[in-house]
Amino acid sequence: RQTARHTLRNERIESATRTAVRTATQTLKTSSTDVQKVLKGAQAALSKAASKGAIPAKRAARKTRRLVALARKLQPSAFKTAS
């Protein structure tokens, strides 16, 4: 019973995480909305999934790094720092 409950919980978390990452990727590729806000939502979903044990922490870190790299590539102006 416990395994069944954990499996259902993990499936819900993984699904929400995939949706957040997919939405962020599509948003980055199509529009120039607030990049930081889009990334923050996806990073939060990945971190939460990792902290709950639904996905491995290293997978969450890897996906986060790849999202940030994509954002920097597609919209570099969003990452300019004031010097």
PDB file of N, CA, C and O in Angstrom:
ATOM      1  N   ARG A   1       0.820  -1.205   0.000  1.00  0.00           N
ATOM      2  CA  ARG A   1       0.000   0.000   0.000  1.00  0.00           C
ATOM      3  C   ARG A   1       0.855   1.257   0.000  1.00  0.00           C
ATOM      4  O   ARG A   1       0.555   2.205  -0.694  1.00  0.00           O
ATOM      5  N   GLN A   2       1.893   1.228   0.803  1.00  0.00           N
ATOM      6  CA  GLN A   2       2.743   2.414   0.874  1.00  0.00           C
ATOM      7  C   GLN A   2       3.438   2.668  -0.462  1.00  0.00           C
ATOM      8  O   GLN A   2       3.523   3.815  -0.907  1.00  0.00           O
ATOM      9  N   THR A   3       3.891   1.613  -1.103  1.00  0.00           N
ATOM     10  CA  THR A   3       4.532   1.752  -2.404  1.00  0.00           C
ATOM     11  C   THR A   3       3.561   2.338  -3.418  1.00  0.00           C
ATOM     12  O   THR A   3       3.937   3.200  -4.223  1.00  0.00           O
ATOM     13  N   ALA A   4       2.332   1.901  -3.368  1.00  0.00           N
ATOM     14  CA  ALA A   4       1.321   2.415  -4.298  1.00  0.00           C
ATOM     15  C   ALA A   4       1.093   3.913  -4.072  1.00  0.00           C
ATOM     16  O   ALA A   4       0.988   4.683  -5.032  1.00  0.00           O
ATOM     17  N   ARG A   5       1.029   4.315  -2.809  1.00  0.00           N
ATOM     18  CA  ARG A   5       0.844   5.746  -2.500  1.00  0.00           C
ATOM     19  C   ARG A   5       2.028   6.568  -2.983  1.00  0.00           C
ATOM     20  O   ARG A   5       1.867   7.624  -3.596  1.00  0.00           O
ATOM     21  N   HIS A   6       3.228   6.084  -2.721  1.00  0.00           N
ATOM     22  CA  HIS A   6       4.426   6.806  -3.140  1.00  0.00           C
ATOM     23  C   HIS A   6       4.514   6.886  -4.660  1.00  0.00           C
ATOM     24  O   HIS A   6       4.903   7.922  -5.216  1.00  0.00           O
ATOM     25  N   THR A   7       4.144   5.802  -5.330  1.00  0.00           N
ATOM     26  CA  THR A   7       4.179   5.785  -6.792  1.00  0.00           C
ATOM     27  C   THR A   7       3.226   6.822  -7.366  1.00  0.00           C
ATOM     28  O   THR A   7       3.582   7.568  -8.279  1.00  0.00           O
ATOM     29  N   LEU A   8       2.023   6.879  -6.824  1.00  0.00           N
ATOM     30  CA  LEU A   8       1.050   7.873  -7.298  1.00  0.00           C
ATOM     31  C   LEU A   8       1.544   9.289  -7.051  1.00  0.00           C
ATOM     32  O   LEU A   8       1.425  10.167  -7.911  1.00  0.00           O
ATOM     33  N   ARG A   9       2.092   9.521  -5.856  1.00  0.00           N
ATOM     34  CA  ARG A   9       2.606  10.853  -5.526  1.00  0.00           C
ATOM     35  C   ARG A   9       3.741  11.232  -6.477  1.00  0.00           C
ATOM     36  O   ARG A   9       3.767  12.345  -7.022  1.00  0.00           O
ATOM     37  N   ASN A  10       4.657  10.300  -6.699  1.00  0.00           N
ATOM     38  CA  ASN A  10       5.789  10.581  -7.569  1.00  0.00           C
ATOM     39  C   ASN A  10       5.342  10.837  -9.008  1.00  0.00           C
ATOM     40  O   ASN A  10       5.897  11.711  -9.681  1.00  0.00           O
ATOM     41  N   GLU A  11       4.346  10.102  -9.477  1.00  0.00           N
ATOM     42  CA  GLU A  11       3.845  10.324 -10.834  1.00  0.00           C
ATOM     43  C   GLU A  11       3.264  11.727 -10.978  1.00  0.00           C
ATOM     44  O   GLU A  11       3.474  12.393 -11.990  1.00  0.00           O
ATOM     45  N   ARG A  12       2.513  12.168  -9.965  1.00  0.00           N
ATOM     46  CA  ARG A  12       1.947  13.522 -10.010  1.00  0.00           C
ATOM     47  C   ARG A  12       3.052  14.577 -10.020  1.00  0.00           C
ATOM     48  O   ARG A  12       2.997  15.533 -10.795  1.00  0.00           O
ATOM     49  N   ILE A  13       4.052  14.389  -9.164  1.00  0.00           N
ATOM     50  CA  ILE A  13       5.146  15.363  -9.081  1.00  0.00           C
ATOM     51  C   ILE A  13       5.942  15.383 -10.385  1.00  0.00           C
ATOM     52  O   ILE A  13       6.283  16.446 -10.902  1.00  0.00           O
ATOM     53  N   GLU A  14       6.249  14.199 -10.916  1.00  0.00           N
ATOM     54  CA  GLU A  14       7.008  14.122 -12.167  1.00  0.00           C
ATOM     55  C   GLU A  14       6.243  14.757 -13.319  1.00  0.00           C
ATOM     56  O   GLU A  14       6.833  15.457 -14.157  1.00  0.00           O
ATOM     57  N   SER A  15       4.946  14.534 -13.370  1.00  0.00           N
ATOM     58  CA  SER A  15       4.124  15.112 -14.422  1.00  0.00           C
ATOM     59  C   SER A  15       4.129  16.637 -14.335  1.00  0.00           C
ATOM     60  O   SER A  15       4.288  17.329 -15.350  1.00  0.00           O
ATOM     61  N   ALA A  16       3.967  17.154 -13.141  1.00  0.00           N
ATOM     62  CA  ALA A  16       3.968  18.607 -12.946  1.00  0.00           C
ATOM     63  C   ALA A  16       5.325  19.196 -13.321  1.00  0.00           C
ATOM     64  O   ALA A  16       5.410  20.281 -13.920  1.00  0.00           O
ATOM     65  N   THR A  17       6.382  18.472 -12.994  1.00  0.00           N
ATOM     66  CA  THR A  17       7.727  18.939 -13.316  1.00  0.00           C
ATOM     67  C   THR A  17       7.946  18.964 -14.822  1.00  0.00           C
ATOM     68  O   THR A  17       8.465  19.939 -15.372  1.00  0.00           O
ATOM     69  N   ARG A  18       7.541  17.888 -15.505  1.00  0.00           N
ATOM     70  CA  ARG A  18       7.676  17.851 -16.964  1.00  0.00           C
ATOM     71  C   ARG A  18       6.895  18.986 -17.617  1.00  0.00           C
ATOM     72  O   ARG A  18       7.379  19.629 -18.546  1.00  0.00           O
ATOM     73  N   THR A  19       5.703  19.237 -17.118  1.00  0.00           N
ATOM     74  CA  THR A  19       4.876  20.315 -17.662  1.00  0.00           C
ATOM     75  C   THR A  19       5.553  21.664 -17.464  1.00  0.00           C
ATOM     76  O   THR A  19       5.585  22.491 -18.380  1.00  0.00           O
ATOM     77  N   ALA A  20       6.102  21.887 -16.280  1.00  0.00           N
ATOM     78  CA  ALA A  20       6.769  23.166 -15.987  1.00  0.00           C
ATOM     79  C   ALA A  20       7.981  23.372 -16.889  1.00  0.00           C
ATOM     80  O   ALA A  20       8.189  24.466 -17.442  1.00  0.00           O
ATOM     81  N   VAL A  21       8.764  22.327 -17.083  1.00  0.00           N
ATOM     82  CA  VAL A  21       9.963  22.435 -17.925  1.00  0.00           C
ATOM     83  C   VAL A  21       9.566  22.644 -19.381  1.00  0.00           C
ATOM     84  O   VAL A  21      10.131  23.489 -20.083  1.00  0.00           O
ATOM     85  N   ARG A  22       8.552  21.904 -19.851  1.00  0.00           N
ATOM     86  CA  ARG A  22       8.094  22.048 -21.229  1.00  0.00           C
ATOM     87  C   ARG A  22       7.542  23.450 -21.471  1.00  0.00           C
ATOM     88  O   ARG A  22       7.852  24.081 -22.489  1.00  0.00           O
ATOM     89  N   THR A  23       6.762  23.955 -20.540  1.00  0.00           N
ATOM     90  CA  THR A  23       6.198  25.298 -20.669  1.00  0.00           C
ATOM     91  C   THR A  23       7.302  26.341 -20.709  1.00  0.00           C
ATOM     92  O   THR A  23       7.276  27.269 -21.522  1.00  0.00           O
ATOM     93  N   ALA A  24       8.281  26.187 -19.827  1.00  0.00           N
ATOM     94  CA  ALA A  24       9.393  27.138 -19.789  1.00  0.00           C
ATOM     95  C   ALA A  24      10.169  27.112 -21.100  1.00  0.00           C
ATOM     96  O   ALA A  24      10.505  28.162 -21.657  1.00  0.00           O
ATOM     97  N   THR A  25      10.430  25.930 -21.623  1.00  0.00           N
ATOM     98  CA  THR A  25      11.176  25.801 -22.872  1.00  0.00           C
ATOM     99  C   THR A  25      10.417  26.446 -24.025  1.00  0.00           C
ATOM    100  O   THR A  25      10.992  27.207 -24.814  1.00  0.00           O
ATOM    101  N   GLN A  26       9.125  26.163 -24.112  1.00  0.00           N
ATOM    102  CA  GLN A  26       8.326  26.741 -25.191  1.00  0.00           C
ATOM    103  C   GLN A  26       8.253  28.259 -25.060  1.00  0.00           C
ATOM    104  O   GLN A  26       8.325  28.979 -26.060  1.00  0.00           O
ATOM    105  N   THR A  27       8.103  28.749 -23.845  1.00  0.00           N
ATOM    106  CA  THR A  27       8.021  30.197 -23.626  1.00  0.00           C
ATOM    107  C   THR A  27       9.330  30.871 -24.006  1.00  0.00           C
ATOM    108  O   THR A  27       9.325  31.933 -24.636  1.00  0.00           O
ATOM    109  N   LEU A  28      10.449  30.257 -23.647  1.00  0.00           N
ATOM    110  CA  LEU A  28      11.748  30.833 -23.990  1.00  0.00           C
ATOM    111  C   LEU A  28      11.948  30.882 -25.497  1.00  0.00           C
ATOM    112  O   LEU A  28      12.516  31.842 -26.025  1.00  0.00           O
ATOM    113  N   LYS A  29      11.473  29.865 -26.193  1.00  0.00           N
ATOM    114  CA  LYS A  29      11.673  29.808 -27.638  1.00  0.00           C
ATOM    115  C   LYS A  29      10.740  30.733 -28.414  1.00  0.00           C
ATOM    116  O   LYS A  29      11.085  31.181 -29.499  1.00  0.00           O
ATOM    117  N   THR A  30       9.581  31.031 -27.862  1.00  0.00           N
ATOM    118  CA  THR A  30       8.592  31.771 -28.641  1.00  0.00           C
ATOM    119  C   THR A  30       8.462  33.239 -28.275  1.00  0.00           C
ATOM    120  O   THR A  30       8.173  34.057 -29.135  1.00  0.00           O
ATOM    121  N   SER A  31       8.628  33.587 -27.013  1.00  0.00           N
ATOM    122  CA  SER A  31       8.374  34.981 -26.635  1.00  0.00           C
ATOM    123  C   SER A  31       9.502  35.536 -25.793  1.00  0.00           C
ATOM    124  O   SER A  31      10.337  34.811 -25.265  1.00  0.00           O
ATOM    125  N   SER A  32       9.483  36.838 -25.664  1.00  0.00           N
ATOM    126  CA  SER A  32      10.518  37.505 -24.868  1.00  0.00           C
ATOM    127  C   SER A  32       9.905  38.062 -23.585  1.00  0.00           C
ATOM    128  O   SER A  32      10.158  39.186 -23.211  1.00  0.00           O
ATOM    129  N   THR A  33       9.091  37.234 -22.943  1.00  0.00           N
ATOM    130  CA  THR A  33       8.497  37.652 -21.679  1.00  0.00           C
ATOM    131  C   THR A  33       9.573  37.637 -20.589  1.00  0.00           C
ATOM    132  O   THR A  33      10.748  37.422 -20.875  1.00  0.00           O
ATOM    133  N   ASP A  34       9.168  37.827 -19.385  1.00  0.00           N
ATOM    134  CA  ASP A  34      10.106  37.872 -18.269  1.00  0.00           C
ATOM    135  C   ASP A  34      10.804  36.519 -18.108  1.00  0.00           C
ATOM    136  O   ASP A  34      10.234  35.572 -17.571  1.00  0.00           O
ATOM    137  N   VAL A  35      12.024  36.445 -18.585  1.00  0.00           N
ATOM    138  CA  VAL A  35      12.776  35.192 -18.596  1.00  0.00           C
ATOM    139  C   VAL A  35      13.028  34.697 -17.174  1.00  0.00           C
ATOM    140  O   VAL A  35      12.902  33.505 -16.890  1.00  0.00           O
ATOM    141  N   GLN A  36      13.377  35.608 -16.291  1.00  0.00           N
ATOM    142  CA  GLN A  36      13.683  35.216 -14.919  1.00  0.00           C
ATOM    143  C   GLN A  36      12.474  34.551 -14.255  1.00  0.00           C
ATOM    144  O   GLN A  36      12.615  33.565 -13.541  1.00  0.00           O
ATOM    145  N   LYS A  37      11.295  35.080 -14.510  1.00  0.00           N
ATOM    146  CA  LYS A  37      10.082  34.533 -13.912  1.00  0.00           C
ATOM    147  C   LYS A  37       9.799  33.125 -14.436  1.00  0.00           C
ATOM    148  O   LYS A  37       9.439  32.223 -13.673  1.00  0.00           O
ATOM    149  N   VAL A  38       9.977  32.943 -15.725  1.00  0.00           N
ATOM    150  CA  VAL A  38       9.742  31.632 -16.345  1.00  0.00           C
ATOM    151  C   VAL A  38      10.726  30.606 -15.789  1.00  0.00           C
ATOM    152  O   VAL A  38      10.346  29.487 -15.426  1.00  0.00           O
ATOM    153  N   LEU A  39      11.996  30.991 -15.710  1.00  0.00           N
ATOM    154  CA  LEU A  39      13.010  30.083 -15.192  1.00  0.00           C
ATOM    155  C   LEU A  39      12.767  29.741 -13.728  1.00  0.00           C
ATOM    156  O   LEU A  39      12.955  28.603 -13.302  1.00  0.00           O
ATOM    157  N   LYS A  40      12.367  30.735 -12.972  1.00  0.00           N
ATOM    158  CA  LYS A  40      12.147  30.518 -11.544  1.00  0.00           C
ATOM    159  C   LYS A  40      11.070  29.467 -11.293  1.00  0.00           C
ATOM    160  O   LYS A  40      11.206  28.621 -10.407  1.00  0.00           O
ATOM    161  N   GLY A  41      10.000  29.511 -12.085  1.00  0.00           N
ATOM    162  CA  GLY A  41       8.932  28.530 -11.929  1.00  0.00           C
ATOM    163  C   GLY A  41       9.400  27.113 -12.222  1.00  0.00           C
ATOM    164  O   GLY A  41       9.090  26.172 -11.482  1.00  0.00           O
ATOM    165  N   ALA A  42      10.153  26.951 -13.291  1.00  0.00           N
ATOM    166  CA  ALA A  42      10.659  25.630 -13.658  1.00  0.00           C
ATOM    167  C   ALA A  42      11.681  25.131 -12.638  1.00  0.00           C
ATOM    168  O   ALA A  42      11.674  23.953 -12.255  1.00  0.00           O
ATOM    169  N   GLN A  43      12.547  26.027 -12.175  1.00  0.00           N
ATOM    170  CA  GLN A  43      13.542  25.643 -11.183  1.00  0.00           C
ATOM    171  C   GLN A  43      12.881  25.235  -9.875  1.00  0.00           C
ATOM    172  O   GLN A  43      13.310  24.286  -9.228  1.00  0.00           O
ATOM    173  N   ALA A  44      11.827  25.931  -9.501  1.00  0.00           N
ATOM    174  CA  ALA A  44      11.112  25.590  -8.272  1.00  0.00           C
ATOM    175  C   ALA A  44      10.490  24.198  -8.382  1.00  0.00           C
ATOM    176  O   ALA A  44      10.559  23.399  -7.436  1.00  0.00           O
ATOM    177  N   ALA A  45       9.899  23.903  -9.523  1.00  0.00           N
ATOM    178  CA  ALA A  45       9.289  22.584  -9.725  1.00  0.00           C
ATOM    179  C   ALA A  45      10.341  21.483  -9.666  1.00  0.00           C
ATOM    180  O   ALA A  45      10.124  20.425  -9.050  1.00  0.00           O
ATOM    181  N   LEU A  46      11.484  21.725 -10.302  1.00  0.00           N
ATOM    182  CA  LEU A  46      12.558  20.726 -10.282  1.00  0.00           C
ATOM    183  C   LEU A  46      13.116  20.532  -8.877  1.00  0.00           C
ATOM    184  O   LEU A  46      13.345  19.396  -8.435  1.00  0.00           O
ATOM    185  N   SER A  47      13.322  21.619  -8.157  1.00  0.00           N
ATOM    186  CA  SER A  47      13.854  21.528  -6.797  1.00  0.00           C
ATOM    187  C   SER A  47      12.888  20.795  -5.880  1.00  0.00           C
ATOM    188  O   SER A  47      13.294  19.977  -5.053  1.00  0.00           O
ATOM    189  N   LYS A  48      11.616  21.085  -6.028  1.00  0.00           N
ATOM    190  CA  LYS A  48      10.611  20.439  -5.192  1.00  0.00           C
ATOM    191  C   LYS A  48      10.567  18.938  -5.474  1.00  0.00           C
ATOM    192  O   LYS A  48      10.496  18.124  -4.556  1.00  0.00           O
ATOM    193  N   ALA A  49      10.616  18.576  -6.749  1.00  0.00           N
ATOM    194  CA  ALA A  49      10.590  17.158  -7.111  1.00  0.00           C
ATOM    195  C   ALA A  49      11.805  16.433  -6.535  1.00  0.00           C
ATOM    196  O   ALA A  49      11.691  15.307  -6.040  1.00  0.00           O
ATOM    197  N   ALA A  50      12.962  17.089  -6.588  1.00  0.00           N
ATOM    198  CA  ALA A  50      14.174  16.471  -6.054  1.00  0.00           C
ATOM    199  C   ALA A  50      14.104  16.355  -4.533  1.00  0.00           C
ATOM    200  O   ALA A  50      14.498  15.336  -3.954  1.00  0.00           O
ATOM    201  N   SER A  51      13.585  17.375  -3.884  1.00  0.00           N
ATOM    202  CA  SER A  51      13.533  17.339  -2.420  1.00  0.00           C
ATOM    203  C   SER A  51      12.540  16.302  -1.919  1.00  0.00           C
ATOM    204  O   SER A  51      12.706  15.732  -0.846  1.00  0.00           O
ATOM    205  N   LYS A  52      11.500  16.027  -2.711  1.00  0.00           N
ATOM    206  CA  LYS A  52      10.517  15.011  -2.331  1.00  0.00           C
ATOM    207  C   LYS A  52      10.986  13.603  -2.699  1.00  0.00           C
ATOM    208  O   LYS A  52      10.342  12.623  -2.353  1.00  0.00           O
ATOM    209  N   GLY A  53      12.076  13.511  -3.464  1.00  0.00           N
ATOM    210  CA  GLY A  53      12.588  12.209  -3.850  1.00  0.00           C
ATOM    211  C   GLY A  53      11.938  11.633  -5.089  1.00  0.00           C
ATOM    212  O   GLY A  53      12.143  10.463  -5.412  1.00  0.00           O
ATOM    213  N   ALA A  54      11.147  12.438  -5.790  1.00  0.00           N
ATOM    214  CA  ALA A  54      10.480  11.947  -6.989  1.00  0.00           C
ATOM    215  C   ALA A  54      11.464  11.789  -8.138  1.00  0.00           C
ATOM    216  O   ALA A  54      11.300  10.906  -8.990  1.00  0.00           O
ATOM    217  N   ILE A  55      12.461  12.667  -8.193  1.00  0.00           N
ATOM    218  CA  ILE A  55      13.526  12.543  -9.195  1.00  0.00           C
ATOM    219  C   ILE A  55      14.863  12.711  -8.476  1.00  0.00           C
ATOM    220  O   ILE A  55      14.920  13.345  -7.417  1.00  0.00           O
ATOM    221  N   PRO A  56      15.926  12.170  -9.028  1.00  0.00           N
ATOM    222  CA  PRO A  56      17.232  12.335  -8.404  1.00  0.00           C
ATOM    223  C   PRO A  56      17.682  13.798  -8.425  1.00  0.00           C
ATOM    224  O   PRO A  56      17.378  14.540  -9.366  1.00  0.00           O
ATOM    225  N   ALA A  57      18.395  14.210  -7.404  1.00  0.00           N
ATOM    226  CA  ALA A  57      18.843  15.593  -7.282  1.00  0.00           C
ATOM    227  C   ALA A  57      19.747  15.996  -8.446  1.00  0.00           C
ATOM    228  O   ALA A  57      19.654  17.122  -8.950  1.00  0.00           O
ATOM    229  N   LYS A  58      20.585  15.085  -8.897  1.00  0.00           N
ATOM    230  CA  LYS A  58      21.494  15.410 -10.001  1.00  0.00           C
ATOM    231  C   LYS A  58      20.733  15.618 -11.306  1.00  0.00           C
ATOM    232  O   LYS A  58      21.123  16.435 -12.137  1.00  0.00           O
ATOM    233  N   ARG A  59      19.637  14.900 -11.488  1.00  0.00           N
ATOM    234  CA  ARG A  59      18.818  15.102 -12.682  1.00  0.00           C
ATOM    235  C   ARG A  59      18.177  16.487 -12.651  1.00  0.00           C
ATOM    236  O   ARG A  59      18.132  17.179 -13.670  1.00  0.00           O
ATOM    237  N   ALA A  60      17.710  16.880 -11.480  1.00  0.00           N
ATOM    238  CA  ALA A  60      17.105  18.203 -11.340  1.00  0.00           C
ATOM    239  C   ALA A  60      18.141  19.288 -11.627  1.00  0.00           C
ATOM    240  O   ALA A  60      17.860  20.264 -12.331  1.00  0.00           O
ATOM    241  N   ALA A  61      19.346  19.110 -11.110  1.00  0.00           N
ATOM    242  CA  ALA A  61      20.413  20.095 -11.336  1.00  0.00           C
ATOM    243  C   ALA A  61      20.765  20.164 -12.818  1.00  0.00           C
ATOM    244  O   ALA A  61      20.961  21.248 -13.383  1.00  0.00           O
ATOM    245  N   ARG A  62      20.837  19.007 -13.463  1.00  0.00           N
ATOM    246  CA  ARG A  62      21.187  18.956 -14.888  1.00  0.00           C
ATOM    247  C   ARG A  62      20.126  19.654 -15.733  1.00  0.00           C
ATOM    248  O   ARG A  62      20.438  20.447 -16.620  1.00  0.00           O
ATOM    249  N   LYS A  63      18.861  19.379 -15.450  1.00  0.00           N
ATOM    250  CA  LYS A  63      17.784  20.008 -16.207  1.00  0.00           C
ATOM    251  C   LYS A  63      17.758  21.518 -15.974  1.00  0.00           C
ATOM    252  O   LYS A  63      17.503  22.296 -16.897  1.00  0.00           O
ATOM    253  N   THR A  64      18.033  21.927 -14.741  1.00  0.00           N
ATOM    254  CA  THR A  64      18.080  23.355 -14.429  1.00  0.00           C
ATOM    255  C   THR A  64      19.198  24.033 -15.207  1.00  0.00           C
ATOM    256  O   THR A  64      18.998  25.088 -15.807  1.00  0.00           O
ATOM    257  N   ARG A  65      20.381  23.421 -15.192  1.00  0.00           N
ATOM    258  CA  ARG A  65      21.522  23.980 -15.929  1.00  0.00           C
ATOM    259  C   ARG A  65      21.212  24.103 -17.417  1.00  0.00           C
ATOM    260  O   ARG A  65      21.527  25.108 -18.050  1.00  0.00           O
ATOM    261  N   ARG A  66      20.575  23.090 -17.977  1.00  0.00           N
ATOM    262  CA  ARG A  66      20.269  23.110 -19.405  1.00  0.00           C
ATOM    263  C   ARG A  66      19.225  24.175 -19.741  1.00  0.00           C
ATOM    264  O   ARG A  66      19.300  24.810 -20.793  1.00  0.00           O
ATOM    265  N   LEU A  67      18.269  24.376 -18.849  1.00  0.00           N
ATOM    266  CA  LEU A  67      17.272  25.425 -19.065  1.00  0.00           C
ATOM    267  C   LEU A  67      17.925  26.803 -19.049  1.00  0.00           C
ATOM    268  O   LEU A  67      17.634  27.653 -19.889  1.00  0.00           O
ATOM    269  N   VAL A  68      18.804  27.028 -18.081  1.00  0.00           N
ATOM    270  CA  VAL A  68      19.479  28.320 -17.987  1.00  0.00           C
ATOM    271  C   VAL A  68      20.363  28.537 -19.211  1.00  0.00           C
ATOM    272  O   VAL A  68      20.406  29.640 -19.766  1.00  0.00           O
ATOM    273  N   ALA A  69      21.046  27.495 -19.644  1.00  0.00           N
ATOM    274  CA  ALA A  69      21.897  27.610 -20.835  1.00  0.00           C
ATOM    275  C   ALA A  69      21.058  27.957 -22.062  1.00  0.00           C
ATOM    276  O   ALA A  69      21.445  28.810 -22.873  1.00  0.00           O
ATOM    277  N   LEU A  70      19.894  27.336 -22.189  1.00  0.00           N
ATOM    278  CA  LEU A  70      19.004  27.632 -23.308  1.00  0.00           C
ATOM    279  C   LEU A  70      18.527  29.085 -23.232  1.00  0.00           C
ATOM    280  O   LEU A  70      18.499  29.792 -24.247  1.00  0.00           O
ATOM    281  N   ALA A  71      18.173  29.524 -22.042  1.00  0.00           N
ATOM    282  CA  ALA A  71      17.698  30.899 -21.870  1.00  0.00           C
ATOM    283  C   ALA A  71      18.798  31.895 -22.218  1.00  0.00           C
ATOM    284  O   ALA A  71      18.551  32.904 -22.886  1.00  0.00           O
ATOM    285  N   ARG A  72      20.009  31.613 -21.778  1.00  0.00           N
ATOM    286  CA  ARG A  72      21.129  32.513 -22.095  1.00  0.00           C
ATOM    287  C   ARG A  72      21.410  32.552 -23.595  1.00  0.00           C
ATOM    288  O   ARG A  72      21.778  33.586 -24.142  1.00  0.00           O
ATOM    289  N   LYS A  73      21.226  31.415 -24.252  1.00  0.00           N
ATOM    290  CA  LYS A  73      21.483  31.344 -25.684  1.00  0.00           C
ATOM    291  C   LYS A  73      20.413  32.093 -26.473  1.00  0.00           C
ATOM    292  O   LYS A  73      20.719  32.858 -27.390  1.00  0.00           O
ATOM    293  N   LEU A  74      19.140  31.873 -26.116  1.00  0.00           N
ATOM    294  CA  LEU A  74      18.044  32.448 -26.883  1.00  0.00           C
ATOM    295  C   LEU A  74      17.768  33.907 -26.547  1.00  0.00           C
ATOM    296  O   LEU A  74      17.345  34.675 -27.405  1.00  0.00           O
ATOM    297  N   GLN A  75      17.987  34.292 -25.281  1.00  0.00           N
ATOM    298  CA  GLN A  75      17.680  35.656 -24.864  1.00  0.00           C
ATOM    299  C   GLN A  75      18.798  36.206 -23.987  1.00  0.00           C
ATOM    300  O   GLN A  75      18.629  36.397 -22.779  1.00  0.00           O
ATOM    301  N   PRO A  76      19.950  36.470 -24.577  1.00  0.00           N
ATOM    302  CA  PRO A  76      21.091  36.921 -23.774  1.00  0.00           C
ATOM    303  C   PRO A  76      20.874  38.281 -23.117  1.00  0.00           C
ATOM    304  O   PRO A  76      21.484  38.578 -22.086  1.00  0.00           O
ATOM    305  N   SER A  77      19.996  39.091 -23.678  1.00  0.00           N
ATOM    306  CA  SER A  77      19.791  40.417 -23.100  1.00  0.00           C
ATOM    307  C   SER A  77      19.168  40.348 -21.710  1.00  0.00           C
ATOM    308  O   SER A  77      19.306  41.272 -20.914  1.00  0.00           O
ATOM    309  N   ALA A  78      18.504  39.255 -21.390  1.00  0.00           N
ATOM    310  CA  ALA A  78      17.883  39.100 -20.083  1.00  0.00           C
ATOM    311  C   ALA A  78      18.904  38.839 -18.985  1.00  0.00           C
ATOM    312  O   ALA A  78      18.600  38.967 -17.808  1.00  0.00           O
ATOM    313  N   PHE A  79      20.146  38.532 -19.368  1.00  0.00           N
ATOM    314  CA  PHE A  79      21.162  38.203 -18.392  1.00  0.00           C
ATOM    315  C   PHE A  79      22.276  39.226 -18.312  1.00  0.00           C
ATOM    316  O   PHE A  79      23.297  38.997 -17.696  1.00  0.00           O
ATOM    317  N   LYS A  80      22.082  40.361 -18.961  1.00  0.00           N
ATOM    318  CA  LYS A  80      23.080  41.424 -18.895  1.00  0.00           C
ATOM    319  C   LYS A  80      23.099  41.992 -17.488  1.00  0.00           C
ATOM    320  O   LYS A  80      22.060  42.270 -16.898  1.00  0.00           O
ATOM    321  N   THR A  81      24.294  42.177 -16.950  1.00  0.00           N
ATOM    322  CA  THR A  81      24.409  42.785 -15.631  1.00  0.00           C
ATOM    323  C   THR A  81      24.887  44.213 -15.758  1.00  0.00           C
ATOM    324  O   THR A  81      25.660  44.559 -16.669  1.00  0.00           O
ATOM    325  N   ALA A  82      24.419  45.048 -14.876  1.00  0.00           N
ATOM    326  CA  ALA A  82      24.831  46.455 -14.902  1.00  0.00           C
ATOM    327  C   ALA A  82      26.227  46.576 -14.315  1.00  0.00           C
ATOM    328  O   ALA A  82      26.494  46.111 -13.214  1.00  0.00           O
ATOM    329  N   SER A  83      27.141  47.170 -15.061  1.00  0.00           N
ATOM    330  CA  SER A  83      28.515  47.291 -14.604  1.00  0.00           C
ATOM    331  C   SER A  83      28.806  48.689 -14.139  1.00  0.00           C
ATOM    332  O   SER A  83      28.476  49.648 -14.738  1.00  0.00           O
TER     333      SER A  83
END
